Tab-separated table of C-alpha atoms in Angstrom:
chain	number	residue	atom	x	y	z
V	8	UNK	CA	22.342	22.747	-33.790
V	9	UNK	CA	20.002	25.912	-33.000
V	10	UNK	CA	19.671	27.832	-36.129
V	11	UNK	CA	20.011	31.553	-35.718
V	12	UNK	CA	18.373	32.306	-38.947
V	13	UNK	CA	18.016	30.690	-42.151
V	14	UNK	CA	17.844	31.760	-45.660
V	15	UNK	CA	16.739	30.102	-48.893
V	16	UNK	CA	20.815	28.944	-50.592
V	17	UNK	CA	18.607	27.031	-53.870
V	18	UNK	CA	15.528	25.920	-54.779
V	19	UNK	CA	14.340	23.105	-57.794
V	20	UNK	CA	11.155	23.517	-59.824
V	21	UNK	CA	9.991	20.149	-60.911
V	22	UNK	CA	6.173	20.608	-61.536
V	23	UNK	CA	3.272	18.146	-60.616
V	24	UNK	CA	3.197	15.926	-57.680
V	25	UNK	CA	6.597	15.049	-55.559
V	26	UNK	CA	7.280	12.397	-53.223
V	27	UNK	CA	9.114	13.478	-49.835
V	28	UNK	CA	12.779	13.111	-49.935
V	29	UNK	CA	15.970	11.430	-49.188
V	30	UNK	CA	19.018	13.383	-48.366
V	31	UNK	CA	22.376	11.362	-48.115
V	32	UNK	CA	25.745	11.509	-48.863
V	33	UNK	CA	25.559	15.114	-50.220
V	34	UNK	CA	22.711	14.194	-52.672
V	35	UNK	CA	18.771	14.938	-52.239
V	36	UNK	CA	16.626	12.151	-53.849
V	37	UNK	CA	12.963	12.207	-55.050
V	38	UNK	CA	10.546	10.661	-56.860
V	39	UNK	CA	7.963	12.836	-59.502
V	40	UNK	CA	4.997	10.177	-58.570
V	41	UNK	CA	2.959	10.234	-61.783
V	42	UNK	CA	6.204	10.253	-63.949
V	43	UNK	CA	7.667	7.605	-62.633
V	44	UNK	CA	10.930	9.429	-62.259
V	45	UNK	CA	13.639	9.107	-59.394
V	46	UNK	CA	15.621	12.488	-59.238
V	47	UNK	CA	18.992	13.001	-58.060
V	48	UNK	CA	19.896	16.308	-57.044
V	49	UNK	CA	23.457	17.777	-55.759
V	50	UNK	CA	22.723	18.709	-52.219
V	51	UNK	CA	24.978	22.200	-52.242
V	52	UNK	CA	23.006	23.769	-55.375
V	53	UNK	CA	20.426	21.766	-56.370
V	54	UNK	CA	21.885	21.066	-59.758
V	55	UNK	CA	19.804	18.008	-60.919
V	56	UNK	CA	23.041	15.102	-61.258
V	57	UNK	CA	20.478	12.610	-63.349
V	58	UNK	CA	17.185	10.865	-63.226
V	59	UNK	CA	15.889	7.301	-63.668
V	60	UNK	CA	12.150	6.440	-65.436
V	61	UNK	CA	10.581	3.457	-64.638
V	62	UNK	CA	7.262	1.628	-65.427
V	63	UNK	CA	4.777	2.901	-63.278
V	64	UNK	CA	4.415	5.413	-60.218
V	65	UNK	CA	6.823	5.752	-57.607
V	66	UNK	CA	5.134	6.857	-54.457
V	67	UNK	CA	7.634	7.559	-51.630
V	68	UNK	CA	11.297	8.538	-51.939
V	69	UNK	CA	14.340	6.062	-52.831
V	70	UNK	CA	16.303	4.134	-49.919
V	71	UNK	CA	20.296	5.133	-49.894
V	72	UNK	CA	22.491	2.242	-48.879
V	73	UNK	CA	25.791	1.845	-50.047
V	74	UNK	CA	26.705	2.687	-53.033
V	75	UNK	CA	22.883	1.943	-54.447
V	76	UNK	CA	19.716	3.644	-54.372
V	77	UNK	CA	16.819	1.736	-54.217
V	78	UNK	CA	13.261	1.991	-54.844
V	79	UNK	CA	9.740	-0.016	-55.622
V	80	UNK	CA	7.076	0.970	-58.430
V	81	UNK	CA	3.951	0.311	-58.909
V	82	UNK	CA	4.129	-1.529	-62.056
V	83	UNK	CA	5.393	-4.192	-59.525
V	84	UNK	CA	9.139	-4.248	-59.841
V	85	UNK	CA	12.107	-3.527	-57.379
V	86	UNK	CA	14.761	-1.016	-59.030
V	87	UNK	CA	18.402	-0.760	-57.931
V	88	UNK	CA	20.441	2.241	-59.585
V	89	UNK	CA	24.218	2.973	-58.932
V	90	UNK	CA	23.967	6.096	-56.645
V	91	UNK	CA	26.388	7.680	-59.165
V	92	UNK	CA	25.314	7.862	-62.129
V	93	UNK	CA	21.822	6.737	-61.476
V	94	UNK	CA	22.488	3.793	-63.454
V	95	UNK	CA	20.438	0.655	-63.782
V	96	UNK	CA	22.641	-2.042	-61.713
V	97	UNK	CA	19.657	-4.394	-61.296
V	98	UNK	CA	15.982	-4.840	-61.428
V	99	UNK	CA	13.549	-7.501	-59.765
V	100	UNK	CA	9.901	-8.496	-60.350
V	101	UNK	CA	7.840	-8.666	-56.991
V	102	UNK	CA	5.017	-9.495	-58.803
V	103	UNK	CA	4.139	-12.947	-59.210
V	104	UNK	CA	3.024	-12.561	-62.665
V	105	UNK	CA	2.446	-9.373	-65.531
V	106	UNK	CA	-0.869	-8.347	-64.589
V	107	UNK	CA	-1.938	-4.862	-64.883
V	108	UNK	CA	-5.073	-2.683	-63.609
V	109	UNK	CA	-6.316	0.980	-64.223
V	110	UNK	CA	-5.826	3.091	-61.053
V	111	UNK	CA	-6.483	6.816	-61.277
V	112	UNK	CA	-5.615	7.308	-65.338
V	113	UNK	CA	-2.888	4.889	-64.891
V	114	UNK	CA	-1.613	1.243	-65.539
V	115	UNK	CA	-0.534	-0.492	-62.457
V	116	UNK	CA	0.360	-4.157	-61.288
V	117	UNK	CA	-1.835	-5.990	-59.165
V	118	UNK	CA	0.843	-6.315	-56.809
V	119	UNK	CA	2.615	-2.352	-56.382
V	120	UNK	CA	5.743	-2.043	-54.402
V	121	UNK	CA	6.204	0.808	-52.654
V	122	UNK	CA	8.806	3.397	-53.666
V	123	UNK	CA	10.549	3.272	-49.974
V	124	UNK	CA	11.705	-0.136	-49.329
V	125	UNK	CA	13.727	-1.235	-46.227
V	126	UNK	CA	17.346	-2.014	-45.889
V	127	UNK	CA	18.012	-4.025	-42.607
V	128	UNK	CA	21.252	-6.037	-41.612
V	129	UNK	CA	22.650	-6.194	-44.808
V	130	UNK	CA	19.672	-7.221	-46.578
V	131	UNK	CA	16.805	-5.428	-48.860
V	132	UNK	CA	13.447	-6.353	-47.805
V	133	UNK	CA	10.023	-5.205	-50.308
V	134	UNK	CA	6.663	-6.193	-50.293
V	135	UNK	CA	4.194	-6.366	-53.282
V	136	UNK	CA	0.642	-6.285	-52.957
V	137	UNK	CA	-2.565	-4.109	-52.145
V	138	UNK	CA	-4.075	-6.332	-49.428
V	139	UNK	CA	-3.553	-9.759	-47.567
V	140	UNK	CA	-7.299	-10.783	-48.940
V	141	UNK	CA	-6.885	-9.523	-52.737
V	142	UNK	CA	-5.181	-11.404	-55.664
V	143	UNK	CA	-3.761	-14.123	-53.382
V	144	UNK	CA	-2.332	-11.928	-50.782
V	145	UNK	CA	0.781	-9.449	-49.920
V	146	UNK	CA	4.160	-10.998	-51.306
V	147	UNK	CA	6.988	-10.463	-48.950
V	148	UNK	CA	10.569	-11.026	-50.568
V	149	UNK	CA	14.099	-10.307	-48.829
V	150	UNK	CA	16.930	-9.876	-51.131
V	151	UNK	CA	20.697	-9.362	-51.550
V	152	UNK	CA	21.287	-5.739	-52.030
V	153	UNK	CA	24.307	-5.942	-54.405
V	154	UNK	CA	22.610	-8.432	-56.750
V	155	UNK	CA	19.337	-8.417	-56.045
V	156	UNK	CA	19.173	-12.457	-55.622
V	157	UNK	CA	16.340	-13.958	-53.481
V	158	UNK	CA	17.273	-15.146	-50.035
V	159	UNK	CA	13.471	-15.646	-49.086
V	160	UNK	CA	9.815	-15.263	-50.100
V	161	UNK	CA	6.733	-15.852	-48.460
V	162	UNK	CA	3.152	-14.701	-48.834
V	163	UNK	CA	0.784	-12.989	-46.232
V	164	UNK	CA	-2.385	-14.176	-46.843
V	165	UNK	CA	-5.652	-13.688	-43.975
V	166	UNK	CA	-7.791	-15.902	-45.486
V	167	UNK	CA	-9.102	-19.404	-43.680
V	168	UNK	CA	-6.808	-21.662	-45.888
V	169	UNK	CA	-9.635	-24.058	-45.597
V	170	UNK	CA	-12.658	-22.543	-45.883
V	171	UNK	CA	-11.090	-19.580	-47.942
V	172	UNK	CA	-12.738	-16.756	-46.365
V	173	UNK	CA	-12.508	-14.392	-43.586
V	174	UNK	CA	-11.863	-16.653	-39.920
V	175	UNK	CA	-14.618	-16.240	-37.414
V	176	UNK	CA	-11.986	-14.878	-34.569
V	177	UNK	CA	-10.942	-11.013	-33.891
V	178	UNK	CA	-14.403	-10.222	-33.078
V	179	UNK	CA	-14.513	-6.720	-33.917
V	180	UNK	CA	-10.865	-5.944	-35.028
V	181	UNK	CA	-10.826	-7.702	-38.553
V	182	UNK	CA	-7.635	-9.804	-39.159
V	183	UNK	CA	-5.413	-8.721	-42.344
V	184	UNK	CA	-3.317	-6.111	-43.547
V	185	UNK	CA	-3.438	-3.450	-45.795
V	186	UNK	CA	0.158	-2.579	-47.658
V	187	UNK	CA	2.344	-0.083	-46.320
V	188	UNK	CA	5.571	1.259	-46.133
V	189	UNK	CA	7.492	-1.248	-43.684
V	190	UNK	CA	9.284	0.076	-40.798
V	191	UNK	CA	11.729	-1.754	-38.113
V	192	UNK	CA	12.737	-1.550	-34.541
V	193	UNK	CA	15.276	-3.624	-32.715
V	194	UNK	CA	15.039	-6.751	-34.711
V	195	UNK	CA	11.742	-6.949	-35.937
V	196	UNK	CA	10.233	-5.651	-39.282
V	197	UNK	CA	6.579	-4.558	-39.147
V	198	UNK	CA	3.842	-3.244	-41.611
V	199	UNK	CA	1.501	-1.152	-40.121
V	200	UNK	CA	0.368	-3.328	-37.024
V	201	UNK	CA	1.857	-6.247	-37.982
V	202	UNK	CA	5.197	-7.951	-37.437
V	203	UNK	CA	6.378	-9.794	-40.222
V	204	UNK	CA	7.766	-13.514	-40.410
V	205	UNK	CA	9.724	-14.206	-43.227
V	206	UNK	CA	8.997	-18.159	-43.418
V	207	UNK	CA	5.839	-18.245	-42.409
V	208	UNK	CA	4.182	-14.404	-42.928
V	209	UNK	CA	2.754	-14.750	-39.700
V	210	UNK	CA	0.285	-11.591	-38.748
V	211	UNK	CA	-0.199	-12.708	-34.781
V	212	UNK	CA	3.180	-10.837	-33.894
V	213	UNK	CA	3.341	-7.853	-31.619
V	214	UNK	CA	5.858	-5.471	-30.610
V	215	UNK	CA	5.860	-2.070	-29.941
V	216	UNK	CA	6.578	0.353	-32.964
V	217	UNK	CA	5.442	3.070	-34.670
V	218	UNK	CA	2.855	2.407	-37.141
V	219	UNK	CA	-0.379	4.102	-38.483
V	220	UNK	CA	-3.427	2.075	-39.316
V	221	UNK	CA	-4.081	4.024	-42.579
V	222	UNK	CA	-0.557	4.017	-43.708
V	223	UNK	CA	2.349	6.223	-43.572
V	224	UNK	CA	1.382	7.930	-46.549
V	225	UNK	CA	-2.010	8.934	-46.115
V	226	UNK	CA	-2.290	12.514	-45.544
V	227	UNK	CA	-6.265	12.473	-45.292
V	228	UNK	CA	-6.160	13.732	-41.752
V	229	UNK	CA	-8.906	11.172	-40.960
V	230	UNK	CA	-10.020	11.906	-37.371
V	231	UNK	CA	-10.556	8.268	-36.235
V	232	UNK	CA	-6.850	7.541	-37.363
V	233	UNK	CA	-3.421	8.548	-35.562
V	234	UNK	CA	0.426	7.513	-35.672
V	235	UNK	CA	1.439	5.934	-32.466
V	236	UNK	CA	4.306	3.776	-30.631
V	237	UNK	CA	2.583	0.857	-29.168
V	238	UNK	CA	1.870	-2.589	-30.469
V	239	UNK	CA	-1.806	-2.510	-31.204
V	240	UNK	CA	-4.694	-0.131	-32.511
V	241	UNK	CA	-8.419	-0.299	-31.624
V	242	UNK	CA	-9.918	0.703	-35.263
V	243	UNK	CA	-13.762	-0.295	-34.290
V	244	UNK	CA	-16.125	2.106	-34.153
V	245	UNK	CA	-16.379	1.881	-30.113
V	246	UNK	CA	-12.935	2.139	-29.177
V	247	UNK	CA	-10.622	3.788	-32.197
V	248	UNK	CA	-10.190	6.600	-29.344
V	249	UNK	CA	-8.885	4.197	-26.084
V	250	UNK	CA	-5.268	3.810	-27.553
V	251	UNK	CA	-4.702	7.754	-28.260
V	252	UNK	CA	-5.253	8.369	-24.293
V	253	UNK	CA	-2.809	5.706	-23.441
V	254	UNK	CA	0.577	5.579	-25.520
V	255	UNK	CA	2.287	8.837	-27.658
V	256	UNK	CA	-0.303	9.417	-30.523
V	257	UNK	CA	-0.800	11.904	-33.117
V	258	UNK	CA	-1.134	12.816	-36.994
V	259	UNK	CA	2.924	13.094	-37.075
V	260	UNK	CA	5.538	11.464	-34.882
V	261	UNK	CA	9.272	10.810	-34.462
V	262	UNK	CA	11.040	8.993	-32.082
V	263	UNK	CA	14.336	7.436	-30.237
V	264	UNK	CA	15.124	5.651	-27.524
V	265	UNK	CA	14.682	7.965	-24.559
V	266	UNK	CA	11.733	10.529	-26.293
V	267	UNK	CA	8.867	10.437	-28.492
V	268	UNK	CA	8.186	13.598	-30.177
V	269	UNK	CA	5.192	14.527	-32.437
V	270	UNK	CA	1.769	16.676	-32.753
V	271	UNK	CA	-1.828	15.573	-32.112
V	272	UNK	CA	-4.892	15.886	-29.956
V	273	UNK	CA	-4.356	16.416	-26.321
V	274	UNK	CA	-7.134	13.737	-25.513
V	275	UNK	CA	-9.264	11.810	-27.632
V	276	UNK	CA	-12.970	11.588	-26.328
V	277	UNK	CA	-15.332	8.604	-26.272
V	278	UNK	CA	-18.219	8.305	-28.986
V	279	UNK	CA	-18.581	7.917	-32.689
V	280	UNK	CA	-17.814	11.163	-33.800
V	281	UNK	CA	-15.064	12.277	-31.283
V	282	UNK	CA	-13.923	15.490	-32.900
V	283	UNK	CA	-13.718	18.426	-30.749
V	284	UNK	CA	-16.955	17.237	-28.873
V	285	UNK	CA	-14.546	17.469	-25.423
V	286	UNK	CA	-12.890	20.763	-26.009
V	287	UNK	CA	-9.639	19.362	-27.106
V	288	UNK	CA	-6.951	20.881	-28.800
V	289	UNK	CA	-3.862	20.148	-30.903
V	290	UNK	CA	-0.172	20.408	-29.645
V	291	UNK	CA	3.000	19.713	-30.227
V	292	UNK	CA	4.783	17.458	-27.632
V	293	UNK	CA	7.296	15.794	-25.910
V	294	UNK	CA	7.293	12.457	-24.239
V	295	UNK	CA	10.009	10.884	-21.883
V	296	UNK	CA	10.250	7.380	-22.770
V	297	UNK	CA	10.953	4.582	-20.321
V	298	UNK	CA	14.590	4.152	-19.989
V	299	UNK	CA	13.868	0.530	-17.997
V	300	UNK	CA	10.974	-1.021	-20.355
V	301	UNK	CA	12.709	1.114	-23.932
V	302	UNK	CA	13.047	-2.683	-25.469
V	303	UNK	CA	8.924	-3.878	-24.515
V	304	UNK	CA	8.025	-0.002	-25.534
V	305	UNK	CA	6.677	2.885	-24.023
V	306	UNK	CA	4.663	1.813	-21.602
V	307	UNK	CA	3.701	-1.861	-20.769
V	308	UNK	CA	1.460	-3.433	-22.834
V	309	UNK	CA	-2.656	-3.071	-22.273
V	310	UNK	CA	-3.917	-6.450	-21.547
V	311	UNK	CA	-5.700	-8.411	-19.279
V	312	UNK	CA	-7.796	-7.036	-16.962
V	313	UNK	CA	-5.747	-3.835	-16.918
V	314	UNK	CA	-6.959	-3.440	-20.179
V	315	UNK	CA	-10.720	-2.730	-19.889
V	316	UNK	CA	-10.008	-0.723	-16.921
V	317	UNK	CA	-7.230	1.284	-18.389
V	318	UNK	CA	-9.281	1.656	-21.511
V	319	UNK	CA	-12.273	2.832	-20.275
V	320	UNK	CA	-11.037	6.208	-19.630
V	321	UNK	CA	-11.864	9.283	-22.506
V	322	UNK	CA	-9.208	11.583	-21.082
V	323	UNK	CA	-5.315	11.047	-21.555
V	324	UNK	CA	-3.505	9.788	-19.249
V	325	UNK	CA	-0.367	10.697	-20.264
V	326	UNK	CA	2.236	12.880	-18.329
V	327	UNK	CA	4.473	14.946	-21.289
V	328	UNK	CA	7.976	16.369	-20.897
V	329	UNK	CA	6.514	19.703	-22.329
V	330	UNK	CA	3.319	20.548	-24.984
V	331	UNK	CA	3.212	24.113	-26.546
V	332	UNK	CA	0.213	25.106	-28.830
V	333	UNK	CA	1.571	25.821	-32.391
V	334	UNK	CA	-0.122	28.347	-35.284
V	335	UNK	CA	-0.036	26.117	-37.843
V	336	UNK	CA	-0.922	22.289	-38.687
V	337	UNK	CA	1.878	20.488	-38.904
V	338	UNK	CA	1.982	17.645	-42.295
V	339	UNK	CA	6.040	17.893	-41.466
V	340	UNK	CA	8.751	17.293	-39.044
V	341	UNK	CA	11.959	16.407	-37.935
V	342	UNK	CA	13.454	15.879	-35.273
V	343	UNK	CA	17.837	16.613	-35.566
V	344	UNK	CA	19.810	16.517	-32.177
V	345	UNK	CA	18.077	19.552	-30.239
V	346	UNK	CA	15.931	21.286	-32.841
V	347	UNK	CA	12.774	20.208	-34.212
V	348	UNK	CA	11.780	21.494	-37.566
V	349	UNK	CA	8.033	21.660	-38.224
V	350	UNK	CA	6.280	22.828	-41.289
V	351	UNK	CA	2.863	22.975	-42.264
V	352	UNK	CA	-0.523	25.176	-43.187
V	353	UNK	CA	-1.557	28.172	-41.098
V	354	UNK	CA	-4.317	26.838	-38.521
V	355	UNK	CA	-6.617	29.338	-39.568
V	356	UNK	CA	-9.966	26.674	-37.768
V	357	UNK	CA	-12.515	28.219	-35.411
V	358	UNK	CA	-15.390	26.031	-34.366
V	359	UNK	CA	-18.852	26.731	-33.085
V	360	UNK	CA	-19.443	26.352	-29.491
V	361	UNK	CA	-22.434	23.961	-28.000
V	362	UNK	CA	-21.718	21.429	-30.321
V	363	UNK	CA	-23.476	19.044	-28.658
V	364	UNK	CA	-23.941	15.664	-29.825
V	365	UNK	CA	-23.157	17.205	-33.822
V	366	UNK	CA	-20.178	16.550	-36.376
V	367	UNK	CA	-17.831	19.397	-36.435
V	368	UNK	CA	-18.721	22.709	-37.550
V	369	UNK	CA	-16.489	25.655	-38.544
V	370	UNK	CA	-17.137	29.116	-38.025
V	371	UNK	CA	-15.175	29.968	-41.087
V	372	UNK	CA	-15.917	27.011	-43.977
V	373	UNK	CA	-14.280	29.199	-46.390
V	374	UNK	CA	-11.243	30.197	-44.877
V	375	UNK	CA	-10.239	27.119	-43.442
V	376	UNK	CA	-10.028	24.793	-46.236
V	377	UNK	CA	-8.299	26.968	-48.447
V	378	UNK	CA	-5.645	27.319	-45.745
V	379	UNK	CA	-5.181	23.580	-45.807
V	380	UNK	CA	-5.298	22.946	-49.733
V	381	UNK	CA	-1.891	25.652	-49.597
V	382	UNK	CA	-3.914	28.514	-50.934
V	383	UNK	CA	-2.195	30.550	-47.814
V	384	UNK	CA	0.888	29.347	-48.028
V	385	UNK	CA	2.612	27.856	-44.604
V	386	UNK	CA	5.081	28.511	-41.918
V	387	UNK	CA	8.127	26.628	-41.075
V	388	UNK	CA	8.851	26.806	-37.590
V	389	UNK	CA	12.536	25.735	-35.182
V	390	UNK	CA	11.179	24.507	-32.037
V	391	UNK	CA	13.804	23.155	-29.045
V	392	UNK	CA	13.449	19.672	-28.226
V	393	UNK	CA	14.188	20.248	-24.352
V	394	UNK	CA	11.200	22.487	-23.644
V	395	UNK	CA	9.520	23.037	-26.884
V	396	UNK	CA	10.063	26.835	-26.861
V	397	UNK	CA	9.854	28.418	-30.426
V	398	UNK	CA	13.744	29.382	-31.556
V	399	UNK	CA	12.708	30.956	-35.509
V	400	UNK	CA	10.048	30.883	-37.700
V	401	UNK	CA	9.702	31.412	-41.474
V	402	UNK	CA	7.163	32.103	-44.263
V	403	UNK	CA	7.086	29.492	-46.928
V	404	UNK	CA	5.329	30.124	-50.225
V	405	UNK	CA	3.708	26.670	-50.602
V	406	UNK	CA	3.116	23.544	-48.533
V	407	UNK	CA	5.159	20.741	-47.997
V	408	UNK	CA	3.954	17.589	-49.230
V	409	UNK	CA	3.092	15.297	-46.500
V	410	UNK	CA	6.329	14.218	-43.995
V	411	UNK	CA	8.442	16.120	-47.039
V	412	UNK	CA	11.133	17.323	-44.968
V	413	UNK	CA	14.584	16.277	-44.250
V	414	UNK	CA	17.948	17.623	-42.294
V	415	UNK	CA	20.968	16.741	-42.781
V	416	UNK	CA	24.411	18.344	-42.879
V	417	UNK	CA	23.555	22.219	-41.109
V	418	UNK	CA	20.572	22.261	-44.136
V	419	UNK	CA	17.069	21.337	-44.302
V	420	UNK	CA	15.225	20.233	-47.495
V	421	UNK	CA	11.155	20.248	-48.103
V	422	UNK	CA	9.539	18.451	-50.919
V	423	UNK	CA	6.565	21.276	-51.439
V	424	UNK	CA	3.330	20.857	-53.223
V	425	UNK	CA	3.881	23.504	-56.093
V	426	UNK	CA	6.281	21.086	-57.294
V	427	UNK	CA	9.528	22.921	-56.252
V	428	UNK	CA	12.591	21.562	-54.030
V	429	UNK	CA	13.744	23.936	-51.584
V	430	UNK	CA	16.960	24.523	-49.486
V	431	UNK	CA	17.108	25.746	-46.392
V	432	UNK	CA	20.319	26.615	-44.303
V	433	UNK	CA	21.849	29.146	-41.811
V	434	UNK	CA	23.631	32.856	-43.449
């Protein structure tokens, strides 16, 4: 649905540092990370319905399924509250034992679970863990929703079993994986590149899906890091650029079967530094998706001898349905039947010219980093998915937190940064 205009109907001041959001069933769910608080909130008027503490931070929003909402902590355990009342209906300990460490002020486990935990075919899958090398690896549970019973677990653990160190293989990609939030696409589960066995934790599985290599929640706008859809990621320091010319990349994506959607770079040149050495610029795009290869991805896989030669080049390749250049930086989006929502900072960068073989430099090292810490405020913007033509745009008095926005239901909902929950929806 097009919006012709929309006004603020409620908004929820909640103070310090929010999660994104989940918005189901006419409720809006989120977590106050350093409180370790899940929030319910009725949908219509923002009237808080009742909250749920646990024992360490929550760092993403709750999972809706059924009549349960879900969630992970970091002080290691799995938490399942009726949707409700918000009360406890069961708890589980993904840790393998009480262990706790000091992370930023804080007690934590060892072994964290992410608040955002996946519900596929019936069944509740978590992970606990920092790293597949630290404190004897990533554990990687599935469970039974209603009870919270174990139907599997099964560690992921990179190092040699013999030798117990790092294998000599991968050359210059390092084998192992980081914790993330896990995603899923036709029948497979992955976590960042990975796809996950659950009897034997195997990390030598590809498929194509979307992923990050520095995790769905960092917001650190790390040049040398993108989302994409595709099945690997060169992270080196030779080649992090060769996959963002190839396959639908950028700092923000969404995606279905026949589209990819998202904003980034249009090209990513060759060298260490790689930032605005080639002239390039960020848009916001559109990508047809191949109807006849939708279940091996979006385009074939880069291997072989196709590989080098494919990967050699420093300038995209890729043909888009439409790009448009946006005034603002978009840490937001989402994507609901023919409007995408975007939200984010003004783009207020300007950089020298004759850069040369130099990092970046701004003309403006004030003004631009203030911009992006929220300082001047940010724009939320309706943009059609057919030809990416700008339908409305609106002044927001904060910044959404990063990927904190959600539509559902004719309304949208941002998590912001000042704390606050806002409504969004059409006079």
């Amino acid at each position: 649905h097009v919006p012709s205009q929309l006004t603020k109907i409620w908004q929820a001041d909640f103070g310090g540092r929010l999660s994104s959001l989940t918005a189901a069933g006419g409720k809006v769910f989120v977590a106050s990370i350093d409180t370790h608080t899940v929030h319910a909130l009725n949908g219509s008027d923002g009237n808080r319905l009742w909250s749920y503490t646990a024992g360490g931070r929550i760092d993403s929003p709750p999972t809706v399924y059924k009549e349960f909402v879900f969630f992970g902590s970091a002080d290691g355990w799995v938490y399942a509250l009726r949707i409700t009342d918000g009360k406890l209906a069961w708890r589980f300990r993904a840790a393998p034992e009480e262990r706790l460490t000091f992370v930023n002020g804080q007690l934590e486990s060892l072994w964290p679970v992410h608040g955002s935990v996946l519900i596929k075919d019936d069944v509740l899958i978590v992970t606990a863990g920092r790293s597949s090398y630290l404190d004897g690896g990533i554990r990687l549970y599935r469970l039974e929703p209603q009870t919270g019973r174990q139907i599997s677990a099964t560690v992921i653990y990179s190092p040699d079993p013999e030798m117990g160190k790092q294998p000599k293989e991968g050359g210059k990609e390092m084998r192992g994986v980081l914790s993330d939030v896990l995603s899923t696409y036709n029948n497979d589960v992955y976590m960042r590149h990975v796809k996950l066995d659950f009897e034997k934790a195997s990390e030598t599985g590809t498929g194509v899906h979307l992923f990050t290599p520095i995790g769905f929640l960092d917001d650190s706008w790390w040049h040398r890091a993108y989302w994409v859809v595709n099945d690997e990621f060169l992270s080196h320091w030779s080649a992090w650029w060769k996959i963002g010319n190839l396959v639908p990349s950028g700092r923000i994506l969404s995606y279905n079967e026949k589209a990819v959607f998202g904003y980034g770079r249009d090209q990513y040149p060759k060298g260490n530094t790689g930032q605005w050495r080639g002239g390039e610029k960020y848009q916001l795009f559109a990508f047809e998706r191949d109807p006849l290869s939708k279940d091996k991805g979006t385009i074939q896989s880069i291997t072989g001898k196709n590989r080098n030669k494919r990967a050699a080049s420093s300038l995209s390749t890729l043909e888009y349905r439409w790009t448009e250049q946006v005034p603002l930086l978009v840490t937001a989006m989402v994507v609901a039947d023919k409007t995408m929502f975007i939200a984010g900072p003004p783009d207020t960068i300007r950089t020298q010219d004759n850069l040369g073989e130099g990092a970046l430099k701004l003309e403006n090292p004030k003004e631009a980093p203030a911009s992006w810490q929220g300082k001047k405020g940010s724009l939320l913007r309706a943009v059609s998915v057919i030809d990416g033509i700008n339908l409305a745009e609106y002044n927001l008095e904060s910044t959404p937190v990063w990927d904190g926005m959600a539509a559902t239901n004719g309304r949208i909902y941002l998590s912001m940064k000042n704390g606050r929950i806002l409504c969004l929806s059409e006079k």
